[in-house]
């Protein structure tokens, strides 16, 4: 049988970014993969701190609400999260949080992250400026960004999708579909999206219409079956708007 030290070594060397917190929501540890994902080599920048004290502190309330829910109910929770690093890189992570229990007492939680946007896919947020005007010397240009087909093939591989099929062209989106995708990247639920768009349009936009637009519209257009894949594929196509006013 493996002892606790052996299990810790397995987690430490796992390629899955993993972190854990105590019952007061202070970070107690993480593995090497998590440090790489958030862009730091120093675990001391994390240990003993809360989300509020870290580069993603602007989202601390959302993260801690999820943490408290996991600790109180003992139920796992999975959510798409946007995690900024100290270097300004933004990672879109599908994070699953699970309770850590000692008998009947919940003493902390552990989070497993699946990076949905990475430098290899060219999906991080940042300037999208093209080459300088008048620049024509190929030998002096910076390496070009991966082509759309390269991005999608890498994305499909990361999601375990069939890459033998021809990659479809970018789908055409309505203004509302673009707005829904934008709000989904901000972790808004269909109910919250309904409220926001109702205010924006000055008329009722029902929750059901939002759910229909996602399940029967966007999922089919992007050939996906869950929210994480939808956002990742929209990012690969460069179809995530920068704001609501498309």
PDB file of C-alpha atoms in Angstrom:
ATOM      1  CA  UNK A   1       0.000   0.000   0.000  1.00  0.00           C
ATOM      2  CA  UNK A   2       1.090   3.557  -0.673  1.00  0.00           C
ATOM      3  CA  UNK A   3       1.561   5.930   2.247  1.00  0.00           C
ATOM      4  CA  UNK A   4       0.634   9.628   2.285  1.00  0.00           C
ATOM      5  CA  UNK A   5       4.156  10.637   1.219  1.00  0.00           C
ATOM      6  CA  UNK A   6       3.889   8.473  -1.885  1.00  0.00           C
ATOM      7  CA  UNK A   7       0.528  10.003  -2.806  1.00  0.00           C
ATOM      8  CA  UNK A   8       1.989  13.471  -2.365  1.00  0.00           C
ATOM      9  CA  UNK A   9       4.835  12.592  -4.756  1.00  0.00           C
ATOM     10  CA  UNK A  10       2.306  11.365  -7.325  1.00  0.00           C
ATOM     11  CA  UNK A  11       0.403  14.641  -7.161  1.00  0.00           C
ATOM     12  CA  UNK A  12       3.628  16.667  -7.268  1.00  0.00           C
ATOM     13  CA  UNK A  13       4.722  14.995 -10.502  1.00  0.00           C
ATOM     14  CA  UNK A  14       1.284  14.864 -12.095  1.00  0.00           C
ATOM     15  CA  UNK A  15       0.902  16.817 -15.368  1.00  0.00           C
ATOM     16  CA  UNK A  16      -2.513  18.008 -14.126  1.00  0.00           C
ATOM     17  CA  UNK A  17      -2.254  21.440 -12.442  1.00  0.00           C
ATOM     18  CA  UNK A  18      -3.387  20.836  -8.863  1.00  0.00           C
ATOM     19  CA  UNK A  19      -3.744  23.061  -5.796  1.00  0.00           C
ATOM     20  CA  UNK A  20      -5.198  22.638  -2.330  1.00  0.00           C
ATOM     21  CA  UNK A  21      -6.527  24.974   0.345  1.00  0.00           C
ATOM     22  CA  UNK A  22      -7.333  24.680   4.030  1.00  0.00           C
ATOM     23  CA  UNK A  23     -10.793  25.189   5.529  1.00  0.00           C
ATOM     24  CA  UNK A  24     -10.114  28.934   5.857  1.00  0.00           C
ATOM     25  CA  UNK A  25      -9.441  29.135   2.100  1.00  0.00           C
ATOM     26  CA  UNK A  26      -5.704  29.792   2.401  1.00  0.00           C
ATOM     27  CA  UNK A  27      -3.563  28.050  -0.214  1.00  0.00           C
ATOM     28  CA  UNK A  28      -1.728  25.171   1.464  1.00  0.00           C
ATOM     29  CA  UNK A  29       0.117  23.775  -1.532  1.00  0.00           C
ATOM     30  CA  UNK A  30       0.203  22.998  -5.227  1.00  0.00           C
ATOM     31  CA  UNK A  31       2.174  20.903  -7.684  1.00  0.00           C
ATOM     32  CA  UNK A  32       4.756  21.904 -10.297  1.00  0.00           C
ATOM     33  CA  UNK A  33       2.185  21.855 -13.096  1.00  0.00           C
ATOM     34  CA  UNK A  34       0.050  24.465 -11.314  1.00  0.00           C
ATOM     35  CA  UNK A  35       3.061  26.723 -10.786  1.00  0.00           C
ATOM     36  CA  UNK A  36       3.853  26.480 -14.505  1.00  0.00           C
ATOM     37  CA  UNK A  37       0.275  27.263 -15.431  1.00  0.00           C
ATOM     38  CA  UNK A  38       0.150  30.459 -13.356  1.00  0.00           C
ATOM     39  CA  UNK A  39       3.632  31.468 -14.505  1.00  0.00           C
ATOM     40  CA  UNK A  40       5.732  31.332 -11.344  1.00  0.00           C
ATOM     41  CA  UNK A  41       8.498  29.118  -9.987  1.00  0.00           C
ATOM     42  CA  UNK A  42       8.234  30.193  -6.350  1.00  0.00           C
ATOM     43  CA  UNK A  43       5.630  28.281  -4.355  1.00  0.00           C
ATOM     44  CA  UNK A  44       6.104  30.758  -1.487  1.00  0.00           C
ATOM     45  CA  UNK A  45       4.239  33.327  -3.605  1.00  0.00           C
ATOM     46  CA  UNK A  46       1.179  31.126  -3.132  1.00  0.00           C
ATOM     47  CA  UNK A  47       1.373  29.382   0.254  1.00  0.00           C
ATOM     48  CA  UNK A  48      -0.527  31.047   3.112  1.00  0.00           C
ATOM     49  CA  UNK A  49      -2.323  33.466   0.822  1.00  0.00           C
ATOM     50  CA  UNK A  50      -5.911  33.817  -0.324  1.00  0.00           C
ATOM     51  CA  UNK A  51      -7.185  34.498  -3.840  1.00  0.00           C
ATOM     52  CA  UNK A  52      -7.575  38.163  -2.902  1.00  0.00           C
ATOM     53  CA  UNK A  53      -3.786  38.453  -2.438  1.00  0.00           C
ATOM     54  CA  UNK A  54      -2.863  36.914  -5.795  1.00  0.00           C
ATOM     55  CA  UNK A  55      -2.728  38.157  -9.421  1.00  0.00           C
ATOM     56  CA  UNK A  56      -6.295  36.918 -10.011  1.00  0.00           C
ATOM     57  CA  UNK A  57      -7.530  38.809  -6.932  1.00  0.00           C
ATOM     58  CA  UNK A  58     -10.153  40.758  -8.889  1.00  0.00           C
ATOM     59  CA  UNK A  59     -12.132  37.513  -9.165  1.00  0.00           C
ATOM     60  CA  UNK A  60     -11.651  36.461  -5.523  1.00  0.00           C
ATOM     61  CA  UNK A  61     -15.327  36.684  -4.544  1.00  0.00           C
ATOM     62  CA  UNK A  62     -16.419  34.300  -7.285  1.00  0.00           C
ATOM     63  CA  UNK A  63     -13.664  31.808  -6.411  1.00  0.00           C
ATOM     64  CA  UNK A  64     -14.356  31.910  -2.682  1.00  0.00           C
ATOM     65  CA  UNK A  65     -18.108  31.513  -3.153  1.00  0.00           C
ATOM     66  CA  UNK A  66     -17.362  28.296  -5.040  1.00  0.00           C
ATOM     67  CA  UNK A  67     -14.899  27.192  -2.354  1.00  0.00           C
ATOM     68  CA  UNK A  68     -17.406  27.785   0.429  1.00  0.00           C
ATOM     69  CA  UNK A  69     -20.051  25.843  -1.493  1.00  0.00           C
ATOM     70  CA  UNK A  70     -17.709  22.854  -1.857  1.00  0.00           C
ATOM     71  CA  UNK A  71     -16.750  22.941   1.844  1.00  0.00           C
ATOM     72  CA  UNK A  72     -20.333  23.288   3.062  1.00  0.00           C
ATOM     73  CA  UNK A  73     -21.992  20.734   0.801  1.00  0.00           C
ATOM     74  CA  UNK A  74     -19.126  18.313   0.208  1.00  0.00           C
ATOM     75  CA  UNK A  75     -20.124  18.255  -3.469  1.00  0.00           C
ATOM     76  CA  UNK A  76     -17.660  18.684  -6.329  1.00  0.00           C
ATOM     77  CA  UNK A  77     -17.934  21.784  -8.493  1.00  0.00           C
ATOM     78  CA  UNK A  78     -16.612  22.388 -12.013  1.00  0.00           C
ATOM     79  CA  UNK A  79     -16.315  25.827 -13.556  1.00  0.00           C
ATOM     80  CA  UNK A  80     -14.527  27.728 -16.300  1.00  0.00           C
ATOM     81  CA  UNK A  81     -12.121  30.260 -14.760  1.00  0.00           C
ATOM     82  CA  UNK A  82      -9.937  33.040 -16.122  1.00  0.00           C
ATOM     83  CA  UNK A  83      -6.623  33.077 -14.226  1.00  0.00           C
ATOM     84  CA  UNK A  84      -4.149  35.963 -14.767  1.00  0.00           C
ATOM     85  CA  UNK A  85      -0.473  35.348 -14.002  1.00  0.00           C
ATOM     86  CA  UNK A  86       2.099  37.832 -12.615  1.00  0.00           C
ATOM     87  CA  UNK A  87       3.480  38.162 -16.164  1.00  0.00           C
ATOM     88  CA  UNK A  88       0.142  39.311 -17.557  1.00  0.00           C
ATOM     89  CA  UNK A  89      -0.679  36.018 -19.272  1.00  0.00           C
ATOM     90  CA  UNK A  90      -4.297  34.918 -18.953  1.00  0.00           C
ATOM     91  CA  UNK A  91      -5.189  31.241 -18.682  1.00  0.00           C
ATOM     92  CA  UNK A  92      -8.678  29.925 -19.304  1.00  0.00           C
ATOM     93  CA  UNK A  93      -8.953  26.914 -17.019  1.00  0.00           C
ATOM     94  CA  UNK A  94     -11.704  24.376 -16.507  1.00  0.00           C
ATOM     95  CA  UNK A  95     -11.307  23.869 -12.752  1.00  0.00           C
ATOM     96  CA  UNK A  96     -12.848  21.087 -10.688  1.00  0.00           C
ATOM     97  CA  UNK A  97     -12.929  21.558  -6.919  1.00  0.00           C
ATOM     98  CA  UNK A  98     -13.414  18.668  -4.490  1.00  0.00           C
ATOM     99  CA  UNK A  99     -13.688  18.572  -0.716  1.00  0.00           C
ATOM    100  CA  UNK A 100     -10.927  17.096   1.492  1.00  0.00           C
ATOM    101  CA  UNK A 101     -12.478  15.381   4.507  1.00  0.00           C
ATOM    102  CA  UNK A 102     -11.124  13.894   7.716  1.00  0.00           C
ATOM    103  CA  UNK A 103     -13.894  11.548   8.683  1.00  0.00           C
ATOM    104  CA  UNK A 104     -17.042  13.655   8.883  1.00  0.00           C
ATOM    105  CA  UNK A 105     -15.183  16.983   8.997  1.00  0.00           C
ATOM    106  CA  UNK A 106     -14.380  18.909   5.817  1.00  0.00           C
ATOM    107  CA  UNK A 107     -10.866  20.245   6.355  1.00  0.00           C
ATOM    108  CA  UNK A 108     -10.086  21.751   2.959  1.00  0.00           C
ATOM    109  CA  UNK A 109     -10.436  21.372  -0.767  1.00  0.00           C
ATOM    110  CA  UNK A 110      -8.367  20.320  -3.757  1.00  0.00           C
ATOM    111  CA  UNK A 111      -8.633  21.809  -7.246  1.00  0.00           C
ATOM    112  CA  UNK A 112      -7.721  20.155 -10.538  1.00  0.00           C
ATOM    113  CA  UNK A 113      -7.256  22.430 -13.533  1.00  0.00           C
ATOM    114  CA  UNK A 114      -7.526  21.750 -17.236  1.00  0.00           C
ATOM    115  CA  UNK A 115      -5.942  24.533 -19.239  1.00  0.00           C
ATOM    116  CA  UNK A 116      -8.255  25.432 -22.106  1.00  0.00           C
ATOM    117  CA  UNK A 117      -6.139  28.290 -23.498  1.00  0.00           C
ATOM    118  CA  UNK A 118      -2.373  28.224 -23.783  1.00  0.00           C
ATOM    119  CA  UNK A 119       0.509  29.840 -25.699  1.00  0.00           C
ATOM    120  CA  UNK A 120       0.641  26.802 -28.000  1.00  0.00           C
ATOM    121  CA  UNK A 121      -2.905  27.542 -29.133  1.00  0.00           C
ATOM    122  CA  UNK A 122      -2.354  31.292 -29.336  1.00  0.00           C
ATOM    123  CA  UNK A 123      -5.414  31.917 -27.187  1.00  0.00           C
ATOM    124  CA  UNK A 124      -4.085  34.166 -24.464  1.00  0.00           C
ATOM    125  CA  UNK A 125      -5.488  37.656 -24.186  1.00  0.00           C
ATOM    126  CA  UNK A 126      -3.369  40.503 -25.443  1.00  0.00           C
ATOM    127  CA  UNK A 127      -2.656  42.769 -28.413  1.00  0.00           C
ATOM    128  CA  UNK A 128      -3.650  41.404 -31.799  1.00  0.00           C
ATOM    129  CA  UNK A 129      -1.731  43.907 -33.882  1.00  0.00           C
ATOM    130  CA  UNK A 130      -0.455  42.712 -37.238  1.00  0.00           C
ATOM    131  CA  UNK A 131       2.964  43.522 -38.782  1.00  0.00           C
ATOM    132  CA  UNK A 132       3.938  47.161 -39.028  1.00  0.00           C
ATOM    133  CA  UNK A 133       2.684  48.973 -42.098  1.00  0.00           C
ATOM    134  CA  UNK A 134       5.142  48.859 -44.960  1.00  0.00           C
ATOM    135  CA  UNK A 135       7.028  45.898 -43.558  1.00  0.00           C
ATOM    136  CA  UNK A 136       7.626  43.411 -46.354  1.00  0.00           C
ATOM    137  CA  UNK A 137      10.966  41.773 -45.527  1.00  0.00           C
ATOM    138  CA  UNK A 138      10.053  38.220 -44.495  1.00  0.00           C
ATOM    139  CA  UNK A 139      13.485  37.661 -42.916  1.00  0.00           C
ATOM    140  CA  UNK A 140      13.013  40.533 -40.423  1.00  0.00           C
ATOM    141  CA  UNK A 141       9.476  39.705 -39.370  1.00  0.00           C
ATOM    142  CA  UNK A 142       8.696  38.096 -36.042  1.00  0.00           C
ATOM    143  CA  UNK A 143       7.452  34.520 -36.329  1.00  0.00           C
ATOM    144  CA  UNK A 144       3.820  34.542 -37.443  1.00  0.00           C
ATOM    145  CA  UNK A 145       1.014  33.345 -35.214  1.00  0.00           C
ATOM    146  CA  UNK A 146      -0.168  29.786 -35.716  1.00  0.00           C
ATOM    147  CA  UNK A 147      -2.650  29.478 -38.574  1.00  0.00           C
ATOM    148  CA  UNK A 148      -6.280  28.887 -37.725  1.00  0.00           C
ATOM    149  CA  UNK A 149      -6.034  25.274 -38.879  1.00  0.00           C
ATOM    150  CA  UNK A 150      -2.974  24.778 -36.633  1.00  0.00           C
ATOM    151  CA  UNK A 151      -4.827  26.285 -33.669  1.00  0.00           C
ATOM    152  CA  UNK A 152      -7.869  24.105 -34.233  1.00  0.00           C
ATOM    153  CA  UNK A 153      -5.850  20.959 -34.744  1.00  0.00           C
ATOM    154  CA  UNK A 154      -3.943  21.615 -31.509  1.00  0.00           C
ATOM    155  CA  UNK A 155      -7.226  22.406 -29.790  1.00  0.00           C
ATOM    156  CA  UNK A 156      -8.861  19.228 -31.045  1.00  0.00           C
ATOM    157  CA  UNK A 157      -5.887  17.191 -29.864  1.00  0.00           C
ATOM    158  CA  UNK A 158      -6.044  18.795 -26.415  1.00  0.00           C
ATOM    159  CA  UNK A 159      -9.764  18.021 -26.228  1.00  0.00           C
ATOM    160  CA  UNK A 160      -9.385  14.489 -27.544  1.00  0.00           C
ATOM    161  CA  UNK A 161     -11.386  15.210 -30.696  1.00  0.00           C
ATOM    162  CA  UNK A 162     -10.993  13.485 -34.044  1.00  0.00           C
ATOM    163  CA  UNK A 163      -8.391  15.401 -36.079  1.00  0.00           C
ATOM    164  CA  UNK A 164      -8.734  13.177 -39.145  1.00  0.00           C
ATOM    165  CA  UNK A 165     -11.804  15.116 -40.284  1.00  0.00           C
ATOM    166  CA  UNK A 166     -11.430  18.276 -42.341  1.00  0.00           C
ATOM    167  CA  UNK A 167     -11.498  21.350 -40.125  1.00  0.00           C
ATOM    168  CA  UNK A 168     -14.665  23.354 -40.635  1.00  0.00           C
ATOM    169  CA  UNK A 169     -14.525  27.050 -41.509  1.00  0.00           C
ATOM    170  CA  UNK A 170     -15.299  29.553 -38.774  1.00  0.00           C
ATOM    171  CA  UNK A 171     -19.034  29.664 -38.037  1.00  0.00           C
ATOM    172  CA  UNK A 172     -21.034  32.812 -38.593  1.00  0.00           C
ATOM    173  CA  UNK A 173     -22.440  34.295 -35.382  1.00  0.00           C
ATOM    174  CA  UNK A 174     -25.284  36.679 -34.775  1.00  0.00           C
ATOM    175  CA  UNK A 175     -24.733  39.702 -32.560  1.00  0.00           C
ATOM    176  CA  UNK A 176     -26.575  38.018 -29.697  1.00  0.00           C
ATOM    177  CA  UNK A 177     -24.573  34.790 -30.034  1.00  0.00           C
ATOM    178  CA  UNK A 178     -21.369  36.827 -29.818  1.00  0.00           C
ATOM    179  CA  UNK A 179     -22.666  38.572 -26.716  1.00  0.00           C
ATOM    180  CA  UNK A 180     -23.590  35.246 -25.112  1.00  0.00           C
ATOM    181  CA  UNK A 181     -20.090  33.867 -25.768  1.00  0.00           C
ATOM    182  CA  UNK A 182     -18.535  37.018 -24.300  1.00  0.00           C
ATOM    183  CA  UNK A 183     -20.637  36.720 -21.130  1.00  0.00           C
ATOM    184  CA  UNK A 184     -19.903  32.997 -20.812  1.00  0.00           C
ATOM    185  CA  UNK A 185     -16.193  33.836 -20.669  1.00  0.00           C
ATOM    186  CA  UNK A 186     -17.033  36.041 -17.671  1.00  0.00           C
ATOM    187  CA  UNK A 187     -18.592  33.009 -15.915  1.00  0.00           C
ATOM    188  CA  UNK A 188     -22.131  34.302 -16.270  1.00  0.00           C
ATOM    189  CA  UNK A 189     -24.938  31.762 -15.990  1.00  0.00           C
ATOM    190  CA  UNK A 190     -27.823  31.689 -18.496  1.00  0.00           C
ATOM    191  CA  UNK A 191     -29.956  33.449 -15.875  1.00  0.00           C
ATOM    192  CA  UNK A 192     -27.368  36.209 -15.441  1.00  0.00           C
ATOM    193  CA  UNK A 193     -26.942  36.522 -19.207  1.00  0.00           C
ATOM    194  CA  UNK A 194     -30.723  36.835 -19.544  1.00  0.00           C
ATOM    195  CA  UNK A 195     -30.766  39.709 -17.033  1.00  0.00           C
ATOM    196  CA  UNK A 196     -27.831  41.530 -18.634  1.00  0.00           C
ATOM    197  CA  UNK A 197     -29.193  41.292 -22.187  1.00  0.00           C
ATOM    198  CA  UNK A 198     -32.672  42.311 -21.017  1.00  0.00           C
ATOM    199  CA  UNK A 199     -31.168  45.527 -19.658  1.00  0.00           C
ATOM    200  CA  UNK A 200     -29.037  46.016 -22.766  1.00  0.00           C
ATOM    201  CA  UNK A 201     -31.957  45.584 -25.192  1.00  0.00           C
ATOM    202  CA  UNK A 202     -34.580  47.248 -23.009  1.00  0.00           C
ATOM    203  CA  UNK A 203     -36.886  44.242 -23.315  1.00  0.00           C
ATOM    204  CA  UNK A 204     -37.240  40.792 -21.800  1.00  0.00           C
ATOM    205  CA  UNK A 205     -34.724  38.202 -22.953  1.00  0.00           C
ATOM    206  CA  UNK A 206     -35.814  34.930 -21.371  1.00  0.00           C
ATOM    207  CA  UNK A 207     -33.533  32.405 -19.724  1.00  0.00           C
ATOM    208  CA  UNK A 208     -34.982  29.723 -21.994  1.00  0.00           C
ATOM    209  CA  UNK A 209     -33.982  31.680 -25.102  1.00  0.00           C
ATOM    210  CA  UNK A 210     -30.418  31.893 -23.791  1.00  0.00           C
ATOM    211  CA  UNK A 211     -30.321  28.166 -23.039  1.00  0.00           C
ATOM    212  CA  UNK A 212     -31.711  27.411 -26.500  1.00  0.00           C
ATOM    213  CA  UNK A 213     -29.129  29.689 -28.120  1.00  0.00           C
ATOM    214  CA  UNK A 214     -26.349  27.802 -26.322  1.00  0.00           C
ATOM    215  CA  UNK A 215     -27.581  24.215 -26.544  1.00  0.00           C
ATOM    216  CA  UNK A 216     -29.281  24.245 -29.960  1.00  0.00           C
ATOM    217  CA  UNK A 217     -27.311  27.046 -31.572  1.00  0.00           C
ATOM    218  CA  UNK A 218     -23.740  27.540 -30.408  1.00  0.00           C
ATOM    219  CA  UNK A 219     -23.018  23.899 -29.516  1.00  0.00           C
ATOM    220  CA  UNK A 220     -24.080  22.845 -33.012  1.00  0.00           C
ATOM    221  CA  UNK A 221     -22.259  25.644 -34.803  1.00  0.00           C
ATOM    222  CA  UNK A 222     -18.997  24.820 -33.019  1.00  0.00           C
ATOM    223  CA  UNK A 223     -19.611  21.039 -32.984  1.00  0.00           C
ATOM    224  CA  UNK A 224     -19.073  20.767 -29.212  1.00  0.00           C
ATOM    225  CA  UNK A 225     -21.058  19.393 -26.292  1.00  0.00           C
ATOM    226  CA  UNK A 226     -19.964  21.425 -23.261  1.00  0.00           C
ATOM    227  CA  UNK A 227     -19.169  24.965 -22.203  1.00  0.00           C
ATOM    228  CA  UNK A 228     -15.419  24.511 -21.867  1.00  0.00           C
ATOM    229  CA  UNK A 229     -15.063  23.251 -25.423  1.00  0.00           C
ATOM    230  CA  UNK A 230     -17.333  25.992 -26.722  1.00  0.00           C
ATOM    231  CA  UNK A 231     -15.195  28.762 -25.201  1.00  0.00           C
ATOM    232  CA  UNK A 232     -11.921  27.136 -26.241  1.00  0.00           C
ATOM    233  CA  UNK A 233     -13.057  26.658 -29.821  1.00  0.00           C
ATOM    234  CA  UNK A 234     -14.497  30.185 -30.037  1.00  0.00           C
ATOM    235  CA  UNK A 235     -11.117  31.465 -28.847  1.00  0.00           C
ATOM    236  CA  UNK A 236      -9.310  29.397 -31.486  1.00  0.00           C
ATOM    237  CA  UNK A 237     -11.515  30.982 -34.148  1.00  0.00           C
ATOM    238  CA  UNK A 238     -10.889  34.452 -32.619  1.00  0.00           C
ATOM    239  CA  UNK A 239     -14.635  34.826 -32.138  1.00  0.00           C
ATOM    240  CA  UNK A 240     -14.691  36.037 -28.531  1.00  0.00           C
ATOM    241  CA  UNK A 241     -15.698  39.723 -28.585  1.00  0.00           C
ATOM    242  CA  UNK A 242     -13.810  42.271 -26.502  1.00  0.00           C
ATOM    243  CA  UNK A 243     -17.028  43.694 -25.054  1.00  0.00           C
ATOM    244  CA  UNK A 244     -20.827  43.526 -25.238  1.00  0.00           C
ATOM    245  CA  UNK A 245     -21.188  46.260 -27.823  1.00  0.00           C
ATOM    246  CA  UNK A 246     -20.253  44.232 -30.886  1.00  0.00           C
TER     247      UNK A 246
END
